[in-house]
Amino acid sequence: MKHPAAPVDVPACSCCGEPAVIYQPVSRRHLCGIHLVRDVEKRVASTINEAGQIHAGDRIAVALSGGKDSTALLVILSRLLPAWPGADLVAITVDEGIAGYRTDTIRAAEALTGRLGVDHRIVSFRDLVGADLDTLLAGRETEACTICGILRKKALTDAARTAGATAIATGHNLDDEAQSMLMNAFRGDLPRLVRNTGTGRSALFLPRIKPLAAVTEKEIAAYLFVQGLFSVLPECPYTRYALRAEVRSLLAGLEDRHPGTMQHLADSKKSIERYCAGTPVMESLHHCRECGDPCSGEICQVCRLRHSLGK
Ligand code: SF4
Ligand code: ZN
């Protein structure tokens, strides 16, 4: 029976009977705004605590693009932070140098960190390799996301070390995890799937944690929306070249017809990570001959890229 507060055609919240804003197909619950916010924050806290991702005294560098995932991540971490005495946050925004895209998201990141009182640093590809992504890509647009990903990871890691961070938190959500699982399978790249995790931790790396990994993109959007924190921002113009964009729409269709598909893929990814922890894939890492960063070959991806770009 519906709660009297819920209009006839709006499903009622499974917790309180108020009008629901979201349906969770896996748990088969409808939730109102208040219970959605509580549920999301509780699940993020569980993800962090179950994996021991944050400890007292940690300084967590939050990768803040200004988009919805990283916005939600910073908001949630700043609320959960008192649970770890002495822990603090520093937000890092990487400016790739993409015309018509980054200006708005940087402005959003600045406004958010100002409101939350979080230390905010901006680093750019220009600082790192002396040129914007737009310039670096001339004639190589189809490789945009590969090049961008390699440089962004390097810029973020360097800035996090400079800021004295003990770990890097990224806004990857459950949809991203499911997409990565499929993308690495499509590429036949199991080592990459394993290397990109924070579970097979190596002393060579600053740990990377993904506190939102159990929350769907839809839940994150609704979480921000019900709190008046959602804003529509421009999309990166290079998205159209990304394999991820195709995988995303493929998965969205599958999830529609077979609810729980993304959860199962994300679970498979976790199982593979567990099976591979401590295997030779992780142990074969050593130092880049040129820059000293951890890598699996003689020279790291960043140095290889620098050579190919003539930087
Ligand atoms: Fe970089 Fe590709 Fe994301 Fe654009 S879509 S910001 S090029 S990774
Ligand atoms: Zn290197």
PDB file of C-alpha atoms and ligand atoms in Angstrom:
ATOM      1  CA  MET A   1       0.000   0.000   0.000  1.00  0.00           C
ATOM      2  CA  LYS A   2       1.256   3.482  -0.859  1.00  0.00           C
ATOM      3  CA  HIS A   3       1.961   6.077   1.813  1.00  0.00           C
ATOM      4  CA  PRO A   4      -0.583   8.950   1.691  1.00  0.00           C
ATOM      5  CA  ALA A   5       2.308  11.392   0.957  1.00  0.00           C
ATOM      6  CA  ALA A   6       3.078   9.721  -2.361  1.00  0.00           C
ATOM      7  CA  PRO A   7       0.969  10.875  -5.333  1.00  0.00           C
ATOM      8  CA  VAL A   8      -0.879   8.011  -7.027  1.00  0.00           C
ATOM      9  CA  ASP A   9       1.497   7.613  -9.987  1.00  0.00           C
ATOM     10  CA  VAL A  10       4.802   8.153  -8.093  1.00  0.00           C
ATOM     11  CA  PRO A  11       6.212   5.044  -6.373  1.00  0.00           C
ATOM     12  CA  ALA A  12       6.675   5.387  -2.610  1.00  0.00           C
ATOM     13  CA  CYS A  13      10.043   5.207  -0.852  1.00  0.00           C
ATOM     14  CA  SER A  14      10.587   1.674   0.507  1.00  0.00           C
ATOM     15  CA  CYS A  15      11.953   3.217   3.753  1.00  0.00           C
ATOM     16  CA  CYS A  16       9.468   5.995   4.599  1.00  0.00           C
ATOM     17  CA  GLY A  17       6.638   6.102   2.043  1.00  0.00           C
ATOM     18  CA  GLU A  18       7.516   9.575   0.738  1.00  0.00           C
ATOM     19  CA  PRO A  19       7.587   9.980  -3.080  1.00  0.00           C
ATOM     20  CA  ALA A  20      10.572   8.080  -4.486  1.00  0.00           C
ATOM     21  CA  VAL A  21      13.166   9.642  -6.807  1.00  0.00           C
ATOM     22  CA  ILE A  22      14.950   6.451  -7.845  1.00  0.00           C
ATOM     23  CA  TYR A  23      14.469   2.711  -8.233  1.00  0.00           C
ATOM     24  CA  GLN A  24      17.343   0.358  -7.405  1.00  0.00           C
ATOM     25  CA  PRO A  25      16.775  -2.716  -9.594  1.00  0.00           C
ATOM     26  CA  VAL A  26      19.264  -4.981  -7.769  1.00  0.00           C
ATOM     27  CA  SER A  27      17.852  -4.417  -4.261  1.00  0.00           C
ATOM     28  CA  ARG A  28      14.366  -3.777  -5.759  1.00  0.00           C
ATOM     29  CA  ARG A  29      13.904  -0.686  -3.592  1.00  0.00           C
ATOM     30  CA  HIS A  30      12.403   2.703  -4.366  1.00  0.00           C
ATOM     31  CA  LEU A  31      14.077   5.555  -2.434  1.00  0.00           C
ATOM     32  CA  CYS A  32      13.148   9.168  -1.699  1.00  0.00           C
ATOM     33  CA  GLY A  33      15.798  11.913  -1.806  1.00  0.00           C
ATOM     34  CA  ILE A  34      16.661  11.713   1.905  1.00  0.00           C
ATOM     35  CA  HIS A  35      17.018   7.939   1.920  1.00  0.00           C
ATOM     36  CA  LEU A  36      18.964   7.947  -1.344  1.00  0.00           C
ATOM     37  CA  VAL A  37      21.508  10.386   0.133  1.00  0.00           C
ATOM     38  CA  ARG A  38      21.823   8.254   3.303  1.00  0.00           C
ATOM     39  CA  ASP A  39      22.082   5.040   1.293  1.00  0.00           C
ATOM     40  CA  VAL A  40      24.793   6.378  -1.057  1.00  0.00           C
ATOM     41  CA  GLU A  41      26.909   7.789   1.794  1.00  0.00           C
ATOM     42  CA  LYS A  42      26.542   4.592   3.813  1.00  0.00           C
ATOM     43  CA  ARG A  43      27.631   2.422   0.859  1.00  0.00           C
ATOM     44  CA  VAL A  44      30.639   4.659   0.161  1.00  0.00           C
ATOM     45  CA  ALA A  45      31.659   4.410   3.841  1.00  0.00           C
ATOM     46  CA  SER A  46      31.341   0.594   3.627  1.00  0.00           C
ATOM     47  CA  THR A  47      33.467   0.447   0.461  1.00  0.00           C
ATOM     48  CA  ILE A  48      36.175   2.517   2.171  1.00  0.00           C
ATOM     49  CA  ASN A  49      36.084   0.608   5.455  1.00  0.00           C
ATOM     50  CA  GLU A  50      35.860  -2.897   3.990  1.00  0.00           C
ATOM     51  CA  ALA A  51      38.960  -2.292   1.871  1.00  0.00           C
ATOM     52  CA  GLY A  52      40.758  -0.164   4.503  1.00  0.00           C
ATOM     53  CA  GLN A  53      41.097   2.620   1.927  1.00  0.00           C
ATOM     54  CA  ILE A  54      41.431   5.514   4.400  1.00  0.00           C
ATOM     55  CA  HIS A  55      43.129   5.627   7.813  1.00  0.00           C
ATOM     56  CA  ALA A  56      43.519   8.204  10.579  1.00  0.00           C
ATOM     57  CA  GLY A  57      46.062  10.878   9.616  1.00  0.00           C
ATOM     58  CA  ASP A  58      45.806  10.189   5.862  1.00  0.00           C
ATOM     59  CA  ARG A  59      45.960  13.053   3.363  1.00  0.00           C
ATOM     60  CA  ILE A  60      43.718  12.059   0.474  1.00  0.00           C
ATOM     61  CA  ALA A  61      44.251  13.681  -2.911  1.00  0.00           C
ATOM     62  CA  VAL A  62      40.864  13.797  -4.630  1.00  0.00           C
ATOM     63  CA  ALA A  63      41.004  13.896  -8.429  1.00  0.00           C
ATOM     64  CA  LEU A  64      38.475  16.660  -9.071  1.00  0.00           C
ATOM     65  CA  SER A  65      37.544  17.165 -12.710  1.00  0.00           C
ATOM     66  CA  GLY A  66      34.513  19.252 -11.736  1.00  0.00           C
ATOM     67  CA  GLY A  67      32.151  16.713 -13.357  1.00  0.00           C
ATOM     68  CA  LYS A  68      29.454  14.900 -11.433  1.00  0.00           C
ATOM     69  CA  ASP A  69      31.391  11.855 -10.208  1.00  0.00           C
ATOM     70  CA  SER A  70      34.292  13.781  -8.728  1.00  0.00           C
ATOM     71  CA  THR A  71      31.923  16.421  -7.319  1.00  0.00           C
ATOM     72  CA  ALA A  72      29.956  13.723  -5.489  1.00  0.00           C
ATOM     73  CA  LEU A  73      33.203  12.111  -4.322  1.00  0.00           C
ATOM     74  CA  LEU A  74      34.519  15.319  -2.770  1.00  0.00           C
ATOM     75  CA  VAL A  75      31.167  16.133  -1.129  1.00  0.00           C
ATOM     76  CA  ILE A  76      30.861  12.626   0.341  1.00  0.00           C
ATOM     77  CA  LEU A  77      34.476  12.412   1.526  1.00  0.00           C
ATOM     78  CA  SER A  78      34.272  15.812   3.203  1.00  0.00           C
ATOM     79  CA  ARG A  79      31.176  14.583   5.096  1.00  0.00           C
ATOM     80  CA  LEU A  80      32.721  11.236   6.060  1.00  0.00           C
ATOM     81  CA  LEU A  81      36.133  12.662   6.980  1.00  0.00           C
ATOM     82  CA  PRO A  82      35.536  13.073  10.755  1.00  0.00           C
ATOM     83  CA  ALA A  83      35.491   9.249  10.937  1.00  0.00           C
ATOM     84  CA  TRP A  84      39.289   9.254  10.457  1.00  0.00           C
ATOM     85  CA  PRO A  85      40.917  11.574  13.020  1.00  0.00           C
ATOM     86  CA  GLY A  86      43.618  13.790  11.588  1.00  0.00           C
ATOM     87  CA  ALA A  87      42.765  12.888   7.976  1.00  0.00           C
ATOM     88  CA  ASP A  88      42.382  15.684   5.446  1.00  0.00           C
ATOM     89  CA  LEU A  89      41.681  16.288   1.760  1.00  0.00           C
ATOM     90  CA  VAL A  90      43.390  18.092  -1.073  1.00  0.00           C
ATOM     91  CA  ALA A  91      41.573  18.422  -4.412  1.00  0.00           C
ATOM     92  CA  ILE A  92      43.598  18.241  -7.625  1.00  0.00           C
ATOM     93  CA  THR A  93      42.235  19.346 -10.982  1.00  0.00           C
ATOM     94  CA  VAL A  94      44.117  18.510 -14.156  1.00  0.00           C
ATOM     95  CA  ASP A  95      43.710  21.028 -16.964  1.00  0.00           C
ATOM     96  CA  GLU A  96      44.383  19.030 -20.132  1.00  0.00           C
ATOM     97  CA  GLY A  97      44.018  22.097 -22.344  1.00  0.00           C
ATOM     98  CA  ILE A  98      40.816  21.241 -24.236  1.00  0.00           C
ATOM     99  CA  ALA A  99      39.199  24.327 -25.746  1.00  0.00           C
ATOM    100  CA  GLY A 100      35.531  24.885 -24.941  1.00  0.00           C
ATOM    101  CA  TYR A 101      35.451  22.161 -22.311  1.00  0.00           C
ATOM    102  CA  ARG A 102      37.725  22.646 -19.353  1.00  0.00           C
ATOM    103  CA  THR A 103      36.976  26.270 -18.465  1.00  0.00           C
ATOM    104  CA  ASP A 104      33.479  25.542 -17.111  1.00  0.00           C
ATOM    105  CA  THR A 105      34.505  22.425 -15.196  1.00  0.00           C
ATOM    106  CA  ILE A 106      37.482  24.198 -13.599  1.00  0.00           C
ATOM    107  CA  ARG A 107      35.173  27.008 -12.524  1.00  0.00           C
ATOM    108  CA  ALA A 108      32.795  24.427 -11.003  1.00  0.00           C
ATOM    109  CA  ALA A 109      35.736  22.762  -9.196  1.00  0.00           C
ATOM    110  CA  GLU A 110      36.902  26.098  -7.785  1.00  0.00           C
ATOM    111  CA  ALA A 111      33.402  26.976  -6.556  1.00  0.00           C
ATOM    112  CA  LEU A 112      32.979  23.579  -4.880  1.00  0.00           C
ATOM    113  CA  THR A 113      36.344  23.530  -3.086  1.00  0.00           C
ATOM    114  CA  GLY A 114      35.750  27.128  -1.964  1.00  0.00           C
ATOM    115  CA  ARG A 115      32.377  26.141  -0.482  1.00  0.00           C
ATOM    116  CA  LEU A 116      33.782  23.042   1.231  1.00  0.00           C
ATOM    117  CA  GLY A 117      36.966  24.770   2.389  1.00  0.00           C
ATOM    118  CA  VAL A 118      39.200  22.158   0.717  1.00  0.00           C
ATOM    119  CA  ASP A 119      42.744  22.955  -0.458  1.00  0.00           C
ATOM    120  CA  HIS A 120      42.604  23.025  -4.294  1.00  0.00           C
ATOM    121  CA  ARG A 121      45.471  22.714  -6.783  1.00  0.00           C
ATOM    122  CA  ILE A 122      45.315  22.936 -10.552  1.00  0.00           C
ATOM    123  CA  VAL A 123      47.987  21.341 -12.716  1.00  0.00           C
ATOM    124  CA  SER A 124      48.128  21.382 -16.502  1.00  0.00           C
ATOM    125  CA  PHE A 125      49.484  19.379 -19.412  1.00  0.00           C
ATOM    126  CA  ARG A 126      51.201  22.608 -20.368  1.00  0.00           C
ATOM    127  CA  ASP A 127      53.208  22.432 -17.115  1.00  0.00           C
ATOM    128  CA  LEU A 128      53.915  18.751 -17.651  1.00  0.00           C
ATOM    129  CA  VAL A 129      54.891  18.550 -21.324  1.00  0.00           C
ATOM    130  CA  GLY A 130      54.845  22.183 -22.455  1.00  0.00           C
ATOM    131  CA  ALA A 131      51.697  21.981 -24.595  1.00  0.00           C
ATOM    132  CA  ASP A 132      47.892  21.683 -24.412  1.00  0.00           C
ATOM    133  CA  LEU A 133      46.195  18.428 -25.364  1.00  0.00           C
ATOM    134  CA  ASP A 134      44.597  20.158 -28.367  1.00  0.00           C
ATOM    135  CA  THR A 135      48.071  21.018 -29.699  1.00  0.00           C
ATOM    136  CA  LEU A 136      49.557  17.604 -28.892  1.00  0.00           C
ATOM    137  CA  LEU A 137      46.774  15.855 -30.771  1.00  0.00           C
ATOM    138  CA  ALA A 138      47.137  17.554 -34.142  1.00  0.00           C
ATOM    139  CA  GLY A 139      46.498  14.665 -36.559  1.00  0.00           C
ATOM    140  CA  ARG A 140      46.245  12.106 -33.758  1.00  0.00           C
ATOM    141  CA  GLU A 141      42.698  12.820 -32.545  1.00  0.00           C
ATOM    142  CA  THR A 142      41.696   9.157 -32.567  1.00  0.00           C
ATOM    143  CA  GLU A 143      44.331   8.533 -29.855  1.00  0.00           C
ATOM    144  CA  ALA A 144      42.970  11.367 -27.697  1.00  0.00           C
ATOM    145  CA  CYS A 145      41.826   9.324 -24.714  1.00  0.00           C
ATOM    146  CA  THR A 146      44.939   7.123 -24.614  1.00  0.00           C
ATOM    147  CA  ILE A 147      47.287  10.121 -24.662  1.00  0.00           C
ATOM    148  CA  CYS A 148      45.076  12.114 -22.296  1.00  0.00           C
ATOM    149  CA  GLY A 149      44.819   9.185 -19.866  1.00  0.00           C
ATOM    150  CA  ILE A 150      48.590   8.618 -19.690  1.00  0.00           C
ATOM    151  CA  LEU A 151      49.380  12.303 -19.122  1.00  0.00           C
ATOM    152  CA  ARG A 152      46.499  12.883 -16.695  1.00  0.00           C
ATOM    153  CA  LYS A 153      47.608   9.973 -14.514  1.00  0.00           C
ATOM    154  CA  LYS A 154      51.162  11.343 -14.439  1.00  0.00           C
ATOM    155  CA  ALA A 155      50.039  14.934 -13.695  1.00  0.00           C
ATOM    156  CA  LEU A 156      47.760  13.729 -10.929  1.00  0.00           C
ATOM    157  CA  THR A 157      50.344  11.454  -9.322  1.00  0.00           C
ATOM    158  CA  ASP A 158      53.047  14.152  -9.377  1.00  0.00           C
ATOM    159  CA  ALA A 159      50.677  16.758  -7.897  1.00  0.00           C
ATOM    160  CA  ALA A 160      49.491  14.325  -5.214  1.00  0.00           C
ATOM    161  CA  ARG A 161      53.099  13.578  -4.180  1.00  0.00           C
ATOM    162  CA  THR A 162      53.922  17.282  -4.107  1.00  0.00           C
ATOM    163  CA  ALA A 163      50.862  17.886  -1.904  1.00  0.00           C
ATOM    164  CA  GLY A 164      52.093  15.211   0.530  1.00  0.00           C
ATOM    165  CA  ALA A 165      49.137  12.905  -0.157  1.00  0.00           C
ATOM    166  CA  THR A 166      49.099   9.340   1.145  1.00  0.00           C
ATOM    167  CA  ALA A 167      46.554   8.123  -1.445  1.00  0.00           C
ATOM    168  CA  ILE A 168      44.701   9.294  -4.550  1.00  0.00           C
ATOM    169  CA  ALA A 169      40.906   8.981  -4.660  1.00  0.00           C
ATOM    170  CA  THR A 170      39.165   8.948  -8.032  1.00  0.00           C
ATOM    171  CA  GLY A 171      35.457   9.202  -8.830  1.00  0.00           C
ATOM    172  CA  HIS A 172      35.160   5.916 -10.762  1.00  0.00           C
ATOM    173  CA  ASN A 173      31.657   4.559 -10.246  1.00  0.00           C
ATOM    174  CA  LEU A 174      30.099   1.146 -10.758  1.00  0.00           C
ATOM    175  CA  ASP A 175      29.316   1.889 -14.420  1.00  0.00           C
ATOM    176  CA  ASP A 176      32.986   2.820 -15.012  1.00  0.00           C
ATOM    177  CA  GLU A 177      34.126  -0.405 -13.361  1.00  0.00           C
ATOM    178  CA  ALA A 178      31.785  -2.485 -15.525  1.00  0.00           C
ATOM    179  CA  GLN A 179      32.906  -0.590 -18.655  1.00  0.00           C
ATOM    180  CA  SER A 180      36.605  -1.070 -17.810  1.00  0.00           C
ATOM    181  CA  MET A 181      36.051  -4.764 -17.317  1.00  0.00           C
ATOM    182  CA  LEU A 182      34.540  -5.089 -20.793  1.00  0.00           C
ATOM    183  CA  MET A 183      37.046  -2.740 -22.467  1.00  0.00           C
ATOM    184  CA  ASN A 184      40.041  -4.641 -21.138  1.00  0.00           C
ATOM    185  CA  ALA A 185      38.399  -7.905 -22.182  1.00  0.00           C
ATOM    186  CA  PHE A 186      37.800  -6.496 -25.690  1.00  0.00           C
ATOM    187  CA  ARG A 187      41.452  -5.448 -25.878  1.00  0.00           C
ATOM    188  CA  GLY A 188      42.666  -8.755 -24.453  1.00  0.00           C
ATOM    189  CA  ASP A 189      44.556  -6.769 -21.827  1.00  0.00           C
ATOM    190  CA  LEU A 190      44.308  -8.593 -18.519  1.00  0.00           C
ATOM    191  CA  PRO A 191      47.548  -7.131 -17.062  1.00  0.00           C
ATOM    192  CA  ARG A 192      46.092  -3.653 -17.470  1.00  0.00           C
ATOM    193  CA  LEU A 193      42.927  -4.659 -15.685  1.00  0.00           C
ATOM    194  CA  VAL A 194      44.964  -5.904 -12.733  1.00  0.00           C
ATOM    195  CA  ARG A 195      47.597  -3.138 -12.714  1.00  0.00           C
ATOM    196  CA  ASN A 196      44.956  -0.420 -12.570  1.00  0.00           C
ATOM    197  CA  THR A 197      43.667  -1.564  -9.218  1.00  0.00           C
ATOM    198  CA  GLY A 198      44.460  -0.393  -5.731  1.00  0.00           C
ATOM    199  CA  THR A 199      44.141  -3.930  -4.405  1.00  0.00           C
ATOM    200  CA  GLY A 200      47.322  -5.365  -5.862  1.00  0.00           C
ATOM    201  CA  ARG A 201      49.210  -2.571  -4.136  1.00  0.00           C
ATOM    202  CA  SER A 202      52.896  -2.194  -4.849  1.00  0.00           C
ATOM    203  CA  ALA A 203      55.344  -0.180  -2.757  1.00  0.00           C
ATOM    204  CA  LEU A 204      56.200   1.672  -5.984  1.00  0.00           C
ATOM    205  CA  PHE A 205      52.771   3.294  -6.231  1.00  0.00           C
ATOM    206  CA  LEU A 206      50.837   5.914  -4.350  1.00  0.00           C
ATOM    207  CA  PRO A 207      47.670   3.890  -3.605  1.00  0.00           C
ATOM    208  CA  ARG A 208      44.676   4.770  -5.780  1.00  0.00           C
ATOM    209  CA  ILE A 209      41.270   4.273  -4.235  1.00  0.00           C
ATOM    210  CA  LYS A 210      37.783   4.296  -5.774  1.00  0.00           C
ATOM    211  CA  PRO A 211      35.280   4.969  -2.986  1.00  0.00           C
ATOM    212  CA  LEU A 212      32.332   5.279  -5.430  1.00  0.00           C
ATOM    213  CA  ALA A 213      32.929   1.901  -7.067  1.00  0.00           C
ATOM    214  CA  ALA A 214      29.688   0.438  -5.661  1.00  0.00           C
ATOM    215  CA  VAL A 215      27.468   3.374  -6.670  1.00  0.00           C
ATOM    216  CA  THR A 216      25.879   3.665 -10.116  1.00  0.00           C
ATOM    217  CA  GLU A 217      26.156   6.727 -12.340  1.00  0.00           C
ATOM    218  CA  LYS A 218      22.381   7.176 -12.100  1.00  0.00           C
ATOM    219  CA  GLU A 219      22.516   7.153  -8.291  1.00  0.00           C
ATOM    220  CA  ILE A 220      25.326   9.732  -8.322  1.00  0.00           C
ATOM    221  CA  ALA A 221      23.348  12.043 -10.610  1.00  0.00           C
ATOM    222  CA  ALA A 222      20.259  11.697  -8.389  1.00  0.00           C
ATOM    223  CA  TYR A 223      22.389  12.166  -5.229  1.00  0.00           C
ATOM    224  CA  LEU A 224      23.606  15.525  -6.540  1.00  0.00           C
ATOM    225  CA  PHE A 225      20.267  16.526  -8.024  1.00  0.00           C
ATOM    226  CA  VAL A 226      18.224  16.142  -4.824  1.00  0.00           C
ATOM    227  CA  GLN A 227      20.760  18.328  -2.980  1.00  0.00           C
ATOM    228  CA  GLY A 228      20.787  21.050  -5.628  1.00  0.00           C
ATOM    229  CA  LEU A 229      24.393  20.193  -6.570  1.00  0.00           C
ATOM    230  CA  PHE A 230      23.770  18.913 -10.093  1.00  0.00           C
ATOM    231  CA  SER A 231      24.792  21.068 -13.017  1.00  0.00           C
ATOM    232  CA  VAL A 232      24.946  20.355 -16.703  1.00  0.00           C
ATOM    233  CA  LEU A 233      28.494  20.806 -17.989  1.00  0.00           C
ATOM    234  CA  PRO A 234      29.911  20.512 -21.510  1.00  0.00           C
ATOM    235  CA  GLU A 235      31.177  17.156 -22.720  1.00  0.00           C
ATOM    236  CA  CYS A 236      34.755  16.629 -23.910  1.00  0.00           C
ATOM    237  CA  PRO A 237      34.824  16.973 -27.716  1.00  0.00           C
ATOM    238  CA  TYR A 238      37.091  13.920 -28.008  1.00  0.00           C
ATOM    239  CA  THR A 239      34.500  11.616 -26.394  1.00  0.00           C
ATOM    240  CA  ARG A 240      33.330  10.617 -29.859  1.00  0.00           C
ATOM    241  CA  TYR A 241      36.633   8.838 -30.491  1.00  0.00           C
ATOM    242  CA  ALA A 242      36.462   6.861 -27.257  1.00  0.00           C
ATOM    243  CA  LEU A 243      35.875   3.118 -27.169  1.00  0.00           C
ATOM    244  CA  ARG A 244      34.361   3.807 -23.749  1.00  0.00           C
ATOM    245  CA  ALA A 245      31.485   5.756 -25.303  1.00  0.00           C
ATOM    246  CA  GLU A 246      30.502   2.709 -27.398  1.00  0.00           C
ATOM    247  CA  VAL A 247      30.861   0.351 -24.451  1.00  0.00           C
ATOM    248  CA  ARG A 248      28.751   2.701 -22.315  1.00  0.00           C
ATOM    249  CA  SER A 249      25.833   2.681 -24.741  1.00  0.00           C
ATOM    250  CA  LEU A 250      26.131  -1.104 -25.238  1.00  0.00           C
ATOM    251  CA  LEU A 251      25.995  -1.630 -21.475  1.00  0.00           C
ATOM    252  CA  ALA A 252      23.136   0.830 -20.976  1.00  0.00           C
ATOM    253  CA  GLY A 253      21.002  -1.236 -23.371  1.00  0.00           C
ATOM    254  CA  LEU A 254      21.964  -4.493 -21.634  1.00  0.00           C
ATOM    255  CA  GLU A 255      21.276  -3.029 -18.192  1.00  0.00           C
ATOM    256  CA  ASP A 256      17.829  -1.924 -19.354  1.00  0.00           C
ATOM    257  CA  ARG A 257      16.887  -5.373 -20.582  1.00  0.00           C
ATOM    258  CA  HIS A 258      18.795  -7.320 -17.921  1.00  0.00           C
ATOM    259  CA  PRO A 259      18.980  -5.288 -14.687  1.00  0.00           C
ATOM    260  CA  GLY A 260      22.061  -6.128 -12.642  1.00  0.00           C
ATOM    261  CA  THR A 261      24.360  -6.662 -15.665  1.00  0.00           C
ATOM    262  CA  MET A 262      26.720  -3.856 -14.616  1.00  0.00           C
ATOM    263  CA  GLN A 263      26.831  -5.064 -11.033  1.00  0.00           C
ATOM    264  CA  HIS A 264      27.761  -8.563 -12.229  1.00  0.00           C
ATOM    265  CA  LEU A 265      30.519  -7.214 -14.489  1.00  0.00           C
ATOM    266  CA  ALA A 266      31.921  -5.078 -11.655  1.00  0.00           C
ATOM    267  CA  ASP A 267      31.801  -8.161  -9.385  1.00  0.00           C
ATOM    268  CA  SER A 268      33.706 -10.160 -12.044  1.00  0.00           C
ATOM    269  CA  LYS A 269      36.360  -7.453 -12.133  1.00  0.00           C
ATOM    270  CA  LYS A 270      36.775  -7.679  -8.354  1.00  0.00           C
ATOM    271  CA  SER A 271      37.070 -11.482  -8.510  1.00  0.00           C
ATOM    272  CA  ILE A 272      39.794 -11.254 -11.165  1.00  0.00           C
ATOM    273  CA  GLU A 273      41.648  -8.677  -9.062  1.00  0.00           C
ATOM    274  CA  ARG A 274      41.465 -10.998  -6.040  1.00  0.00           C
ATOM    275  CA  TYR A 275      42.722 -13.996  -8.015  1.00  0.00           C
ATOM    276  CA  CYS A 276      45.578 -11.985  -9.521  1.00  0.00           C
ATOM    277  CA  ALA A 277      46.772 -10.187  -6.370  1.00  0.00           C
ATOM    278  CA  GLY A 278      50.462 -10.988  -5.815  1.00  0.00           C
ATOM    279  CA  THR A 279      50.865 -12.713  -9.208  1.00  0.00           C
ATOM    280  CA  PRO A 280      53.803 -12.033 -11.561  1.00  0.00           C
ATOM    281  CA  VAL A 281      51.688  -9.349 -13.282  1.00  0.00           C
ATOM    282  CA  MET A 282      52.221  -7.165 -10.220  1.00  0.00           C
ATOM    283  CA  GLU A 283      55.729  -8.336  -9.374  1.00  0.00           C
ATOM    284  CA  SER A 284      57.198  -7.601 -12.809  1.00  0.00           C
ATOM    285  CA  LEU A 285      57.048  -3.838 -12.198  1.00  0.00           C
ATOM    286  CA  HIS A 286      60.280  -1.881 -11.870  1.00  0.00           C
ATOM    287  CA  HIS A 287      61.659   1.629 -12.458  1.00  0.00           C
ATOM    288  CA  CYS A 288      61.637   3.491 -15.797  1.00  0.00           C
ATOM    289  CA  ARG A 289      65.170   3.881 -17.143  1.00  0.00           C
ATOM    290  CA  GLU A 290      64.544   7.548 -17.943  1.00  0.00           C
ATOM    291  CA  CYS A 291      62.346   9.034 -15.230  1.00  0.00           C
ATOM    292  CA  GLY A 292      62.359   6.435 -12.463  1.00  0.00           C
ATOM    293  CA  ASP A 293      58.571   6.034 -12.347  1.00  0.00           C
ATOM    294  CA  PRO A 294      57.195   2.523 -11.912  1.00  0.00           C
ATOM    295  CA  CYS A 295      56.570   0.667 -15.176  1.00  0.00           C
ATOM    296  CA  SER A 296      56.395  -2.827 -16.641  1.00  0.00           C
ATOM    297  CA  GLY A 297      58.969  -2.379 -19.448  1.00  0.00           C
ATOM    298  CA  GLU A 298      62.295  -0.565 -19.725  1.00  0.00           C
ATOM    299  CA  ILE A 299      60.667   2.822 -20.348  1.00  0.00           C
ATOM    300  CA  CYS A 300      57.351   4.049 -18.925  1.00  0.00           C
ATOM    301  CA  GLN A 301      54.324   5.059 -21.016  1.00  0.00           C
ATOM    302  CA  VAL A 302      54.885   8.766 -20.278  1.00  0.00           C
ATOM    303  CA  CYS A 303      58.488   8.741 -21.485  1.00  0.00           C
ATOM    304  CA  ARG A 304      57.509   6.697 -24.557  1.00  0.00           C
ATOM    305  CA  LEU A 305      54.767   9.213 -25.281  1.00  0.00           C
ATOM    306  CA  ARG A 306      57.127  12.150 -24.767  1.00  0.00           C
ATOM    307  CA  HIS A 307      59.477  10.664 -27.394  1.00  0.00           C
ATOM    308  CA  SER A 308      56.668  10.110 -29.891  1.00  0.00           C
ATOM    309  CA  LEU A 309      55.409  13.676 -29.340  1.00  0.00           C
ATOM    310  CA  GLY A 310      58.907  15.086 -29.561  1.00  0.00           C
ATOM    311  CA  LYS A 311      58.583  16.570 -26.028  1.00  0.00           C
TER     312      LYS A 311
HETATM  313 FE1  SF4 B   1      40.598  13.041 -22.025  1.00  0.00          FE
HETATM  314 FE2  SF4 B   1      39.182  11.349 -23.613  1.00  0.00          FE
HETATM  315 FE3  SF4 B   1      38.192  12.133 -21.234  1.00  0.00          FE
HETATM  316 FE4  SF4 B   1      38.378  13.871 -23.227  1.00  0.00          FE
HETATM  317  S1  SF4 B   1      37.082  12.010 -23.192  1.00  0.00           S
HETATM  318  S2  SF4 B   1      38.959  14.253 -21.085  1.00  0.00           S
HETATM  319  S3  SF4 B   1      40.264  13.220 -24.238  1.00  0.00           S
HETATM  320  S4  SF4 B   1      40.050  10.879 -21.582  1.00  0.00           S
HETATM  321 ZN    ZN B   2      59.501   7.288 -17.547  1.00  0.00          ZN
END
